[in-house]
Each structure stands twice: as C-alpha cells, then as structure tokens.
CSV table of C-alpha atoms in Angstrom, one decimal:
chain,number,residue,atom,x,y,z
M,27,MET,CA,79.4,61.1,90.1
M,28,MET,CA,78.6,64.1,92.2
M,29,ALA,CA,75.0,65.3,92.3
M,30,ASP,CA,74.2,68.9,91.3
M,31,ASN,CA,72.9,69.7,94.8
M,32,PRO,CA,73.9,73.1,96.1
M,33,ASP,CA,73.2,71.9,99.6
M,34,SER,CA,75.4,68.8,99.4
M,35,ASN,CA,78.3,70.6,101.2
M,36,SER,CA,77.3,71.7,104.7
M,37,GLN,CA,80.2,74.1,104.9
M,38,ALA,CA,79.9,76.8,102.3
M,39,PRO,CA,83.3,78.3,101.3
M,40,PHE,CA,82.1,81.9,101.5
M,41,PRO,CA,79.7,83.9,103.6
M,42,PRO,CA,76.2,84.7,102.2
M,43,GLN,CA,76.1,87.1,99.3
M,44,VAL,CA,76.5,90.8,100.3
M,45,LYS,CA,74.3,93.1,98.2
M,46,GLY,CA,75.7,96.4,97.2
M,47,PRO,CA,73.9,99.6,96.7
M,48,PRO,CA,71.0,99.6,94.2
M,49,GLN,CA,72.0,100.3,90.6
M,50,ALA,CA,70.6,103.4,88.9
M,51,GLU,CA,67.8,102.9,86.4
M,52,GLY,CA,68.6,103.1,82.8
M,53,PRO,CA,70.7,101.1,80.3
M,54,PRO,CA,72.7,98.1,81.5
M,55,GLN,CA,76.0,99.1,83.1
M,56,ALA,CA,79.4,97.4,83.7
M,57,LYS,CA,79.5,94.9,86.5
M,58,GLY,CA,82.7,96.3,87.9
M,59,THR,CA,85.8,98.4,87.5
M,60,HIS,CA,89.2,96.8,87.2
M,61,VAL,CA,92.1,99.1,87.9
M,62,LEU,CA,95.8,98.3,87.2
M,63,LEU,CA,97.8,100.7,89.3
M,64,ASP,CA,101.6,100.9,88.9
M,65,ILE,CA,103.3,103.0,91.7
M,66,TYR,CA,106.9,104.2,91.6
M,67,GLY,CA,109.1,105.7,94.2
M,68,VAL,CA,107.5,103.9,97.1
M,69,LYS,CA,109.2,102.8,100.4
M,70,ARG,CA,108.3,100.0,102.9
M,71,LEU,CA,107.5,97.6,100.0
M,72,ASP,CA,109.2,94.7,101.9
M,73,ASP,CA,106.9,95.0,104.9
M,74,PRO,CA,103.9,92.6,104.5
M,75,ALA,CA,102.1,93.7,107.8
M,76,TYR,CA,102.2,97.3,106.7
M,77,LEU,CA,101.0,96.5,103.2
M,78,GLU,CA,98.2,94.3,104.5
M,79,ASP,CA,97.1,97.1,106.8
M,80,VAL,CA,97.1,99.7,103.9
M,81,MET,CA,95.1,97.3,101.7
M,82,ARG,CA,92.6,96.6,104.4
M,83,GLN,CA,92.1,100.3,104.9
M,84,SER,CA,91.6,100.7,101.2
M,85,ALA,CA,89.0,97.9,101.0
M,86,SER,CA,87.2,99.5,104.0
M,87,ALA,CA,87.2,102.9,102.3
M,88,ALA,CA,85.7,101.3,99.2
M,89,GLY,CA,82.9,99.7,101.3
M,90,ALA,CA,84.1,96.2,100.4
M,91,HIS,CA,83.8,93.1,102.5
M,92,ILE,CA,87.0,91.1,103.1
M,93,ILE,CA,86.5,87.4,103.1
M,94,GLY,CA,90.1,86.3,103.1
M,95,ALA,CA,93.7,87.5,103.0
M,96,HIS,CA,97.2,86.1,102.3
M,97,PHE,CA,100.5,87.9,102.2
M,98,HIS,CA,103.8,86.3,101.4
M,99,HIS,CA,107.2,87.9,102.0
M,100,PHE,CA,110.0,86.5,99.9
M,101,GLY,CA,112.7,87.2,102.4
M,102,LEU,CA,115.2,89.8,103.7
M,103,GLU,CA,115.1,92.8,101.4
M,104,GLN,CA,112.8,91.0,99.0
M,105,GLY,CA,109.3,91.8,97.8
M,106,VAL,CA,105.8,90.9,98.9
M,107,THR,CA,102.9,89.3,97.1
M,108,GLY,CA,99.5,90.0,98.8
M,109,LEU,CA,95.9,89.4,98.1
M,110,LEU,CA,92.6,90.5,99.8
M,111,LEU,CA,89.8,88.4,98.6
M,112,LEU,CA,86.6,90.5,98.7
M,113,ALA,CA,83.0,89.7,98.4
M,114,GLU,CA,83.1,92.3,95.6
M,115,SER,CA,86.2,90.7,94.0
M,116,HIS,CA,89.9,91.4,95.0
M,117,ILE,CA,92.8,93.7,95.7
M,118,SER,CA,96.3,92.4,95.1
M,119,ILE,CA,99.8,93.8,95.3
M,120,HIS,CA,103.2,92.6,94.0
M,121,THR,CA,106.3,94.6,95.1
M,122,TRP,CA,109.8,95.1,94.0
M,123,PRO,CA,111.5,97.0,96.9
M,124,GLU,CA,114.8,97.1,95.1
M,125,ARG,CA,113.1,99.2,92.4
M,126,ASP,CA,110.7,101.1,94.8
M,127,TYR,CA,107.9,99.8,92.5
M,128,ALA,CA,104.6,98.0,93.1
M,129,ALA,CA,101.9,96.6,90.9
M,130,ILE,CA,98.4,96.8,92.4
M,131,ASP,CA,95.3,95.1,90.9
M,132,LEU,CA,92.0,96.3,92.1
M,133,PHE,CA,88.7,94.9,90.9
M,134,LEU,CA,85.5,95.9,92.6
M,135,CYS,CA,81.9,95.3,91.6
M,136,GLY,CA,79.6,98.2,92.1
M,137,ASN,CA,79.9,101.9,91.9
M,138,ILE,CA,82.9,103.9,90.9
M,139,ALA,CA,83.0,105.9,94.1
M,140,GLY,CA,84.3,102.8,96.0
M,141,VAL,CA,87.1,102.3,93.5
M,142,ASP,CA,88.2,106.0,93.8
M,143,ALA,CA,88.1,105.8,97.6
M,144,ALA,CA,90.2,102.7,97.6
M,145,ILE,CA,92.8,104.3,95.3
M,146,ASP,CA,92.9,107.4,97.4
M,147,ILE,CA,93.8,105.4,100.5
M,148,LEU,CA,96.5,103.4,98.6
M,149,THR,CA,98.2,106.5,97.2
M,150,THR,CA,97.9,108.6,100.3
M,151,SER,CA,99.3,105.8,102.5
M,152,LEU,CA,102.0,104.5,100.1
M,153,GLN,CA,103.0,108.0,98.9
M,154,PRO,CA,104.3,107.1,95.4
M,155,LYS,CA,106.3,109.7,93.5
M,156,THR,CA,104.6,108.6,90.3
M,157,THR,CA,101.6,106.5,89.4
M,158,LYS,CA,100.2,105.0,86.2
M,159,GLU,CA,96.6,103.9,86.2
M,160,GLN,CA,94.6,101.9,83.7
M,161,ARG,CA,90.8,101.4,84.2
M,162,ILE,CA,88.8,98.6,82.5
M,163,LEU,CA,85.0,98.3,82.8
M,164,ARG,CA,84.3,94.6,83.3
M,165,GLY,CA,81.1,93.1,82.1
M,166,ALA,CA,80.0,96.1,80.1
M,167,PRO,CA,77.3,95.3,77.5
M,168,LEU,CA,78.6,94.7,74.0
M,169,PRO,CA,77.8,97.3,71.4
M,170,ASP,CA,74.9,96.5,69.1
C-alpha cells in the first residue's frame, strides 16, 4: 500500500503552481471559462507545426503557462489532433482539412481577458470564414 506522502515522489510531474492575477472582491466567481470554438473555411489544417505555433501564440496572448504539448498528424492530406497542456488548463484542436473545419477547445482558469486574447490570436491567424462559439463558466457557484 502506498503512503499518502506528497513528498514520496522526488520528481514532481508539473512545475510549481503559477498564481494568476488576484480575483476581485465580491461574490464567488467561476473558476474558469471553457470555450468550444468551431471554425469553418480554414486552410493549413494539415500542418501540425503551423497549428502548434498558432496555439502557442494564443496561449502566450492569454498569459498562460505551457507545461506540455503534443501534436499528431494522421498522414498525407489528413487532419491533426493537438494539445497544449497549460498550468491554467488546456487548449486543444482537432482538424478535418477535407472539410476546412477545426474544433478548438479552450479552458482557462482566471480572468476573461485572457480567453478573449487567446481567441483573437486563433481567429486572426487561422482566418476562418465562419465561427461558432460556446462559452461555459466552470466552477461557478450553484444558485441558492
């Protein structure tokens, strides 16, 4: 049986916690914003290096801290699945170049300005003809 000792593993899987900006005083707020972004009419969706660069720029614009990345290309003229693991959560992309379509999942803890900055970089760089966005506040207090 393994002991409940947090120091039992000398190699922690993640860097020390990064603290975000202080939260405003007042009632409890959501812990993060989760955005589901569908983008249509996009080119270069079969280029994992390009997509990783765009997503890294997006994370940087959000003020997020990248702690890992993995991008997989499914082959000639096929799509890409990519993930940036962030101290603040994650950004992922799944592409269908044959349909000029990508699904992006963006979950960031902290303030909304970072989410908006990340989306601005994604849409400016990828230049979709059409976007569909859904926002979900994660960890928001339950109503009384």
